[in-house]
PDB file of C-alpha atoms in Angstrom:
ATOM      1  CA  MET O1177     178.700 179.513 232.704  1.00  0.00           C
ATOM      2  CA  LEU O1178     181.942 178.113 231.323  1.00  0.00           C
ATOM      3  CA  ASP O1179     185.250 179.914 231.832  1.00  0.00           C
ATOM      4  CA  ALA O1180     187.224 179.580 228.546  1.00  0.00           C
ATOM      5  CA  GLN O1181     190.580 179.821 230.316  1.00  0.00           C
ATOM      6  CA  ARG O1182     189.846 177.130 232.871  1.00  0.00           C
ATOM      7  CA  ASP O1183     187.351 174.783 231.305  1.00  0.00           C
ATOM      8  CA  PRO O1184     188.190 172.007 228.888  1.00  0.00           C
ATOM      9  CA  THR O1185     187.870 172.183 225.121  1.00  0.00           C
ATOM     10  CA  LEU O1186     184.344 171.074 224.253  1.00  0.00           C
ATOM     11  CA  LEU O1187     184.251 168.799 221.241  1.00  0.00           C
ATOM     12  CA  ALA O1188     181.053 166.802 220.892  1.00  0.00           C
ATOM     13  CA  LEU O1189     177.345 166.703 221.670  1.00  0.00           C
ATOM     14  CA  VAL O1190     175.242 163.566 222.325  1.00  0.00           C
ATOM     15  CA  THR O1191     171.483 164.061 222.215  1.00  0.00           C
ATOM     16  CA  TRP O1192     168.605 161.748 223.149  1.00  0.00           C
ATOM     17  CA  ASP O1193     164.870 162.365 222.864  1.00  0.00           C
ATOM     18  CA  ASP O1194     163.148 160.898 225.918  1.00  0.00           C
ATOM     19  CA  PRO O1195     159.913 159.253 224.561  1.00  0.00           C
ATOM     20  CA  GLN O1196     158.226 159.477 227.928  1.00  0.00           C
ATOM     21  CA  THR O1197     158.626 163.199 228.522  1.00  0.00           C
ATOM     22  CA  GLY O1198     159.150 164.317 224.845  1.00  0.00           C
ATOM     23  CA  SER O1199     162.223 166.350 225.973  1.00  0.00           C
ATOM     24  CA  ARG O1200     165.520 166.438 224.338  1.00  0.00           C
ATOM     25  CA  ILE O1201     168.428 165.654 226.565  1.00  0.00           C
ATOM     26  CA  GLU O1202     171.893 166.969 225.765  1.00  0.00           C
ATOM     27  CA  TYR O1203     175.333 165.825 226.893  1.00  0.00           C
ATOM     28  CA  VAL O1204     178.408 167.863 226.105  1.00  0.00           C
ATOM     29  CA  LEU O1205     181.717 165.951 225.860  1.00  0.00           C
ATOM     30  CA  GLY O1206     184.936 167.687 226.632  1.00  0.00           C
ATOM     31  CA  GLU O1207     188.358 166.687 225.379  1.00  0.00           C
ATOM     32  CA  GLY O1208     189.434 163.446 227.131  1.00  0.00           C
ATOM     33  CA  ALA O1209     185.946 162.702 228.447  1.00  0.00           C
ATOM     34  CA  THR O1210     184.519 159.289 229.130  1.00  0.00           C
ATOM     35  CA  ALA O1211     180.751 158.651 229.165  1.00  0.00           C
ATOM     36  CA  THR O1212     179.244 155.352 230.180  1.00  0.00           C
ATOM     37  CA  ILE O1213     175.766 154.599 228.843  1.00  0.00           C
ATOM     38  CA  GLY O1214     173.250 152.273 230.414  1.00  0.00           C
ATOM     39  CA  ARG O1215     169.997 151.830 232.285  1.00  0.00           C
ATOM     40  CA  LEU O1216     171.464 152.351 235.732  1.00  0.00           C
ATOM     41  CA  GLU O1217     171.321 155.861 237.140  1.00  0.00           C
ATOM     42  CA  THR O1218     175.040 155.640 238.030  1.00  0.00           C
ATOM     43  CA  ASN O1219     175.926 155.846 234.248  1.00  0.00           C
ATOM     44  CA  ASP O1220     176.986 159.245 232.791  1.00  0.00           C
ATOM     45  CA  ILE O1221     174.201 158.902 230.293  1.00  0.00           C
ATOM     46  CA  SER O1222     171.296 157.054 231.906  1.00  0.00           C
ATOM     47  CA  ILE O1223     168.621 155.680 229.620  1.00  0.00           C
ATOM     48  CA  ARG O1224     165.986 153.901 231.615  1.00  0.00           C
ATOM     49  CA  GLU O1225     164.494 151.764 228.859  1.00  0.00           C
ATOM     50  CA  GLN O1226     163.883 148.042 229.111  1.00  0.00           C
ATOM     51  CA  HIS O1227     166.001 147.128 226.030  1.00  0.00           C
ATOM     52  CA  VAL O1228     169.075 148.922 227.461  1.00  0.00           C
ATOM     53  CA  SER O1229     171.486 146.865 229.626  1.00  0.00           C
ATOM     54  CA  ARG O1230     172.498 148.154 233.066  1.00  0.00           C
ATOM     55  CA  GLN O1231     175.899 149.070 231.613  1.00  0.00           C
ATOM     56  CA  HIS O1232     175.418 149.053 227.857  1.00  0.00           C
ATOM     57  CA  ALA O1233     178.255 150.961 226.239  1.00  0.00           C
ATOM     58  CA  VAL O1234     181.038 153.439 226.794  1.00  0.00           C
ATOM     59  CA  ILE O1235     182.166 156.468 224.730  1.00  0.00           C
ATOM     60  CA  SER O1236     185.815 157.288 225.381  1.00  0.00           C
ATOM     61  CA  TYR O1237     188.407 159.681 223.939  1.00  0.00           C
ATOM     62  CA  ARG O1238     191.390 158.003 222.279  1.00  0.00           C
ATOM     63  CA  ASP O1239     194.031 159.465 220.054  1.00  0.00           C
ATOM     64  CA  GLY O1240     192.010 162.505 219.263  1.00  0.00           C
ATOM     65  CA  VAL O1241     188.690 160.936 218.519  1.00  0.00           C
ATOM     66  CA  PHE O1242     185.671 159.573 220.453  1.00  0.00           C
ATOM     67  CA  VAL O1243     185.212 155.817 220.259  1.00  0.00           C
ATOM     68  CA  ILE O1244     182.197 153.785 221.322  1.00  0.00           C
ATOM     69  CA  THR O1245     182.514 150.299 222.698  1.00  0.00           C
ATOM     70  CA  ASP O1246     179.859 147.700 223.523  1.00  0.00           C
ATOM     71  CA  LEU O1247     180.112 146.573 227.212  1.00  0.00           C
ATOM     72  CA  GLY O1248     178.778 143.069 226.514  1.00  0.00           C
ATOM     73  CA  SER O1249     175.202 144.340 226.316  1.00  0.00           C
ATOM     74  CA  ALA O1250     172.337 141.915 225.714  1.00  0.00           C
ATOM     75  CA  ASN O1251     170.937 143.707 222.656  1.00  0.00           C
ATOM     76  CA  GLY O1252     174.003 145.214 221.101  1.00  0.00           C
ATOM     77  CA  VAL O1253     175.204 148.660 219.979  1.00  0.00           C
ATOM     78  CA  TYR O1254     174.638 149.932 216.422  1.00  0.00           C
ATOM     79  CA  VAL O1255     176.129 152.901 214.687  1.00  0.00           C
ATOM     80  CA  ASN O1256     174.203 153.907 211.503  1.00  0.00           C
ATOM     81  CA  ASP O1257     172.434 150.548 211.810  1.00  0.00           C
ATOM     82  CA  VAL O1258     175.683 148.546 211.658  1.00  0.00           C
ATOM     83  CA  ARG O1259     176.340 146.507 214.843  1.00  0.00           C
ATOM     84  CA  VAL O1260     179.517 147.428 216.645  1.00  0.00           C
ATOM     85  CA  VAL O1261     181.609 144.401 217.472  1.00  0.00           C
ATOM     86  CA  GLU O1262     184.860 146.286 218.359  1.00  0.00           C
ATOM     87  CA  PRO O1263     185.722 149.816 219.424  1.00  0.00           C
ATOM     88  CA  TYR O1264     184.236 152.111 216.769  1.00  0.00           C
ATOM     89  CA  PRO O1265     185.340 155.716 216.033  1.00  0.00           C
ATOM     90  CA  LEU O1266     182.517 158.179 215.949  1.00  0.00           C
ATOM     91  CA  VAL O1267     182.154 161.062 213.494  1.00  0.00           C
ATOM     92  CA  ALA O1268     179.680 163.989 213.421  1.00  0.00           C
ATOM     93  CA  GLY O1269     176.245 162.883 212.312  1.00  0.00           C
ATOM     94  CA  ASP O1270     176.495 159.258 213.486  1.00  0.00           C
ATOM     95  CA  VAL O1271     173.338 157.709 214.946  1.00  0.00           C
ATOM     96  CA  ILE O1272     173.931 155.431 217.847  1.00  0.00           C
ATOM     97  CA  ARG O1273     171.160 152.835 218.450  1.00  0.00           C
ATOM     98  CA  LEU O1274     170.868 150.770 221.602  1.00  0.00           C
ATOM     99  CA  TYR O1275     168.601 148.232 220.016  1.00  0.00           C
ATOM    100  CA  VAL O1276     165.587 150.636 220.283  1.00  0.00           C
ATOM    101  CA  PRO O1277     166.682 153.985 221.752  1.00  0.00           C
ATOM    102  CA  THR O1278     168.677 156.175 219.458  1.00  0.00           C
ATOM    103  CA  LEU O1279     171.212 158.883 220.227  1.00  0.00           C
ATOM    104  CA  GLN O1280     172.723 161.514 217.914  1.00  0.00           C
ATOM    105  CA  PHE O1281     176.485 162.178 217.948  1.00  0.00           C
ATOM    106  CA  ASP O1282     177.529 165.643 216.642  1.00  0.00           C
ATOM    107  CA  ALA O1283     180.497 168.010 216.734  1.00  0.00           C
ATOM    108  CA  LEU O1284     180.360 171.424 218.345  1.00  0.00           C
ATOM    109  CA  PRO O1285     181.461 173.654 215.475  1.00  0.00           C
ATOM    110  CA  ASP O1286     181.568 177.077 217.065  1.00  0.00           C
ATOM    111  CA  SER O1287     181.575 178.968 220.290  1.00  0.00           C
ATOM    112  CA  GLU O1288     177.944 180.115 219.881  1.00  0.00           C
ATOM    113  CA  SER O1289     176.784 176.429 219.690  1.00  0.00           C
ATOM    114  CA  GLN O1290     178.880 175.656 222.772  1.00  0.00           C
ATOM    115  CA  ARG O1291     177.288 178.501 224.782  1.00  0.00           C
ATOM    116  CA  SER O1292     173.835 177.329 223.763  1.00  0.00           C
ATOM    117  CA  VAL O1293     174.156 173.666 224.736  1.00  0.00           C
ATOM    118  CA  THR O1294     176.188 174.177 227.892  1.00  0.00           C
ATOM    119  CA  GLU O1295     173.374 176.331 229.300  1.00  0.00           C
ATOM    120  CA  HIS O1296     171.001 173.402 229.145  1.00  0.00           C
ATOM    121  CA  GLY O1297     173.036 170.244 228.715  1.00  0.00           C
ATOM    122  CA  THR O1298     175.076 168.094 231.008  1.00  0.00           C
ATOM    123  CA  LEU O1299     178.864 168.634 230.726  1.00  0.00           C
ATOM    124  CA  ILE O1300     181.073 165.521 230.853  1.00  0.00           C
ATOM    125  CA  THR O1301     184.769 166.194 231.074  1.00  0.00           C
ATOM    126  CA  ALA O1302     188.007 164.222 231.631  1.00  0.00           C
ATOM    127  CA  VAL O1303     188.755 163.061 235.137  1.00  0.00           C
ATOM    128  CA  ILE O1304     192.039 163.633 236.943  1.00  0.00           C
ATOM    129  CA  SER O1305     193.927 160.605 238.097  1.00  0.00           C
ATOM    130  CA  THR O1306     194.405 160.469 241.882  1.00  0.00           C
ATOM    131  CA  GLY O1307     196.092 157.115 241.940  1.00  0.00           C
ATOM    132  CA  LYS O1308     192.813 155.472 242.801  1.00  0.00           C
ATOM    133  CA  GLY O1309     190.281 154.191 240.386  1.00  0.00           C
ATOM    134  CA  LYS O1310     187.840 151.268 239.972  1.00  0.00           C
ATOM    135  CA  LEU O1311     186.726 148.472 237.753  1.00  0.00           C
ATOM    136  CA  ILE O1312     183.060 148.260 236.968  1.00  0.00           C
ATOM    137  CA  ILE O1313     182.003 144.792 235.979  1.00  0.00           C
ATOM    138  CA  THR O1314     179.548 145.058 232.990  1.00  0.00           C
ATOM    139  CA  THR O1315     179.323 141.379 231.866  1.00  0.00           C
ATOM    140  CA  GLY O1316     179.758 138.281 233.960  1.00  0.00           C
ATOM    141  CA  PRO O1317     178.525 136.648 237.227  1.00  0.00           C
ATOM    142  CA  GLN O1318     179.262 139.834 239.173  1.00  0.00           C
ATOM    143  CA  GLU O1319     177.592 142.284 236.709  1.00  0.00           C
ATOM    144  CA  GLY O1320     177.073 145.713 238.238  1.00  0.00           C
ATOM    145  CA  GLN O1321     179.714 145.342 240.929  1.00  0.00           C
ATOM    146  CA  SER O1322     182.189 148.249 241.355  1.00  0.00           C
ATOM    147  CA  ILE O1323     185.620 147.211 242.556  1.00  0.00           C
ATOM    148  CA  PRO O1324     187.775 150.029 243.999  1.00  0.00           C
ATOM    149  CA  LEU O1325     191.569 149.888 243.421  1.00  0.00           C
ATOM    150  CA  LEU O1326     192.867 150.674 246.839  1.00  0.00           C
ATOM    151  CA  THR O1327     196.504 149.562 246.706  1.00  0.00           C
ATOM    152  CA  ASN O1328     199.292 150.159 244.188  1.00  0.00           C
ATOM    153  CA  THR O1329     199.375 146.492 243.161  1.00  0.00           C
ATOM    154  CA  ILE O1330     196.225 144.637 242.314  1.00  0.00           C
ATOM    155  CA  THR O1331     196.154 140.907 241.379  1.00  0.00           C
ATOM    156  CA  VAL O1332     193.066 139.644 239.562  1.00  0.00           C
ATOM    157  CA  GLY O1333     192.115 135.990 239.603  1.00  0.00           C
ATOM    158  CA  ARG O1334     189.427 133.384 239.909  1.00  0.00           C
ATOM    159  CA  ALA O1335     187.528 133.284 243.202  1.00  0.00           C
ATOM    160  CA  THR O1336     188.458 130.108 245.113  1.00  0.00           C
ATOM    161  CA  ALA O1337     188.583 129.059 248.722  1.00  0.00           C
ATOM    162  CA  LYS O1338     192.318 129.781 248.920  1.00  0.00           C
ATOM    163  CA  ALA O1339     192.479 132.818 246.756  1.00  0.00           C
ATOM    164  CA  ASP O1340     194.603 135.601 248.255  1.00  0.00           C
ATOM    165  CA  TRP O1341     194.414 138.121 245.351  1.00  0.00           C
ATOM    166  CA  GLU O1342     192.844 141.566 245.745  1.00  0.00           C
ATOM    167  CA  VAL O1343     190.177 141.041 243.009  1.00  0.00           C
ATOM    168  CA  SER O1344     188.443 137.648 242.963  1.00  0.00           C
ATOM    169  CA  LEU O1345     186.096 137.037 240.028  1.00  0.00           C
ATOM    170  CA  GLN O1346     183.402 134.340 240.167  1.00  0.00           C
ATOM    171  CA  ASP O1347     184.058 133.264 236.693  1.00  0.00           C
ATOM    172  CA  PRO O1348     185.465 129.769 235.725  1.00  0.00           C
ATOM    173  CA  SER O1349     187.065 131.208 232.604  1.00  0.00           C
ATOM    174  CA  VAL O1350     189.386 133.372 234.779  1.00  0.00           C
ATOM    175  CA  SER O1351     192.690 131.887 235.693  1.00  0.00           C
ATOM    176  CA  ARG O1352     194.287 131.515 239.173  1.00  0.00           C
ATOM    177  CA  PRO O1353     195.735 134.151 239.030  1.00  0.00           C
ATOM    178  CA  HIS O1354     194.896 135.957 235.815  1.00  0.00           C
ATOM    179  CA  ALA O1355     196.324 139.465 235.566  1.00  0.00           C
ATOM    180  CA  ARG O1356     197.973 142.260 237.563  1.00  0.00           C
ATOM    181  CA  MET O1357     197.498 146.014 237.760  1.00  0.00           C
ATOM    182  CA  GLU O1358     200.277 148.208 239.038  1.00  0.00           C
ATOM    183  CA  PHE O1359     200.266 151.925 239.712  1.00  0.00           C
ATOM    184  CA  ARG O1360     203.468 153.330 238.175  1.00  0.00           C
ATOM    185  CA  ASP O1361     204.354 156.939 237.390  1.00  0.00           C
ATOM    186  CA  ASP O1362     200.774 158.148 237.956  1.00  0.00           C
ATOM    187  CA  SER O1363     199.295 155.471 235.637  1.00  0.00           C
ATOM    188  CA  TRP O1364     197.833 152.033 235.955  1.00  0.00           C
ATOM    189  CA  VAL O1365     199.722 149.377 234.033  1.00  0.00           C
ATOM    190  CA  LEU O1366     197.869 146.128 233.322  1.00  0.00           C
ATOM    191  CA  SER O1367     199.725 142.879 232.442  1.00  0.00           C
ATOM    192  CA  ASP O1368     198.606 139.275 231.822  1.00  0.00           C
ATOM    193  CA  LEU O1369     199.952 136.576 234.082  1.00  0.00           C
ATOM    194  CA  GLY O1370     199.932 133.738 231.490  1.00  0.00           C
ATOM    195  CA  SER O1371     196.173 133.247 231.802  1.00  0.00           C
ATOM    196  CA  SER O1372     194.442 130.507 229.838  1.00  0.00           C
ATOM    197  CA  ASN O1373     191.828 132.775 228.219  1.00  0.00           C
ATOM    198  CA  GLY O1374     193.788 136.000 227.945  1.00  0.00           C
ATOM    199  CA  THR O1375     193.403 139.565 229.043  1.00  0.00           C
ATOM    200  CA  LEU O1376     192.150 142.090 226.520  1.00  0.00           C
ATOM    201  CA  VAL O1377     192.066 145.901 226.513  1.00  0.00           C
ATOM    202  CA  ASN O1378     189.564 147.281 224.021  1.00  0.00           C
ATOM    203  CA  GLY O1379     189.465 143.956 222.267  1.00  0.00           C
ATOM    204  CA  THR O1380     193.294 143.655 221.926  1.00  0.00           C
ATOM    205  CA  PRO O1381     195.165 140.905 223.869  1.00  0.00           C
ATOM    206  CA  ILE O1382     197.988 142.016 226.091  1.00  0.00           C
ATOM    207  CA  ASN O1383     200.968 140.071 227.470  1.00  0.00           C
ATOM    208  CA  GLU O1384     203.217 140.012 230.540  1.00  0.00           C
ATOM    209  CA  LYS O1385     204.930 143.206 229.482  1.00  0.00           C
ATOM    210  CA  GLY O1386     201.699 145.072 230.078  1.00  0.00           C
ATOM    211  CA  ARG O1387     200.198 148.364 228.850  1.00  0.00           C
ATOM    212  CA  VAL O1388     198.936 151.564 230.426  1.00  0.00           C
ATOM    213  CA  VAL O1389     195.155 151.632 230.775  1.00  0.00           C
ATOM    214  CA  LYS O1390     193.182 154.901 230.471  1.00  0.00           C
ATOM    215  CA  ASP O1391     189.834 156.092 231.716  1.00  0.00           C
ATOM    216  CA  GLY O1392     187.086 154.300 229.750  1.00  0.00           C
ATOM    217  CA  ASP O1393     189.192 151.394 228.596  1.00  0.00           C
ATOM    218  CA  VAL O1394     187.241 148.153 228.375  1.00  0.00           C
ATOM    219  CA  ILE O1395     189.184 145.294 230.039  1.00  0.00           C
ATOM    220  CA  THR O1396     188.238 141.633 229.552  1.00  0.00           C
ATOM    221  CA  PHE O1397     189.393 138.931 231.901  1.00  0.00           C
ATOM    222  CA  GLY O1398     188.374 135.571 230.395  1.00  0.00           C
ATOM    223  CA  GLY O1399     184.626 135.960 230.071  1.00  0.00           C
ATOM    224  CA  THR O1400     184.258 138.940 232.458  1.00  0.00           C
ATOM    225  CA  VAL O1401     184.009 142.380 230.846  1.00  0.00           C
ATOM    226  CA  THR O1402     184.886 145.447 232.940  1.00  0.00           C
ATOM    227  CA  VAL O1403     185.322 149.183 232.258  1.00  0.00           C
ATOM    228  CA  PHE O1404     188.221 151.030 233.989  1.00  0.00           C
ATOM    229  CA  ARG O1405     187.447 154.363 235.525  1.00  0.00           C
ATOM    230  CA  GLU O1406     190.042 156.841 236.826  1.00  0.00           C
ATOM    231  CA  GLY O1407     189.829 158.884 239.957  1.00  0.00           C
TER     232      GLY O1407
END
């Protein structure tokens, strides 16, 4: 049972009808929540269907709305049958399609609805930053690898025999070095180090001045796509 004074504000509901069991599976998203979607059981929303990539998409909370981003999936992400090519804001009633499987995105309009779904659904809430975190590679030669951020300064670069950076990516489109992550004032700041192919956050290029990254942000180093997770 949720405690209204301690638990987060619940904002949205994602539902999926499992064709194998015929059951409806519900996920309740709290304010600030991030939900990864994919075939692997390690995803927040696991859909074990052959058309779904291991890490397929991520729903994250940005500037007061939930946004869905494709994680470089093989078969794409569609919202209301329009393919998503950049972060896409979701509104109540949207239908998310992962090539074949479909999910329904809805708002939680009242407390009665919240009580009903939280008794049977899975609650996904915002994580608290501990200064740690990880990068999950969703597209690239090291797809599926989870890289913990164990020090306050992390340099990302191409894997070579003489590489001495903390994160080495086996991707020829990644520079030597490529980018740097620094933990400052309880946040991770990502900056590009003059790479040839650029560093992108949620599809937007960044420069040497850097920007703060948040839980669920999609970071692209050259041709390697990763999702950043706090905590």
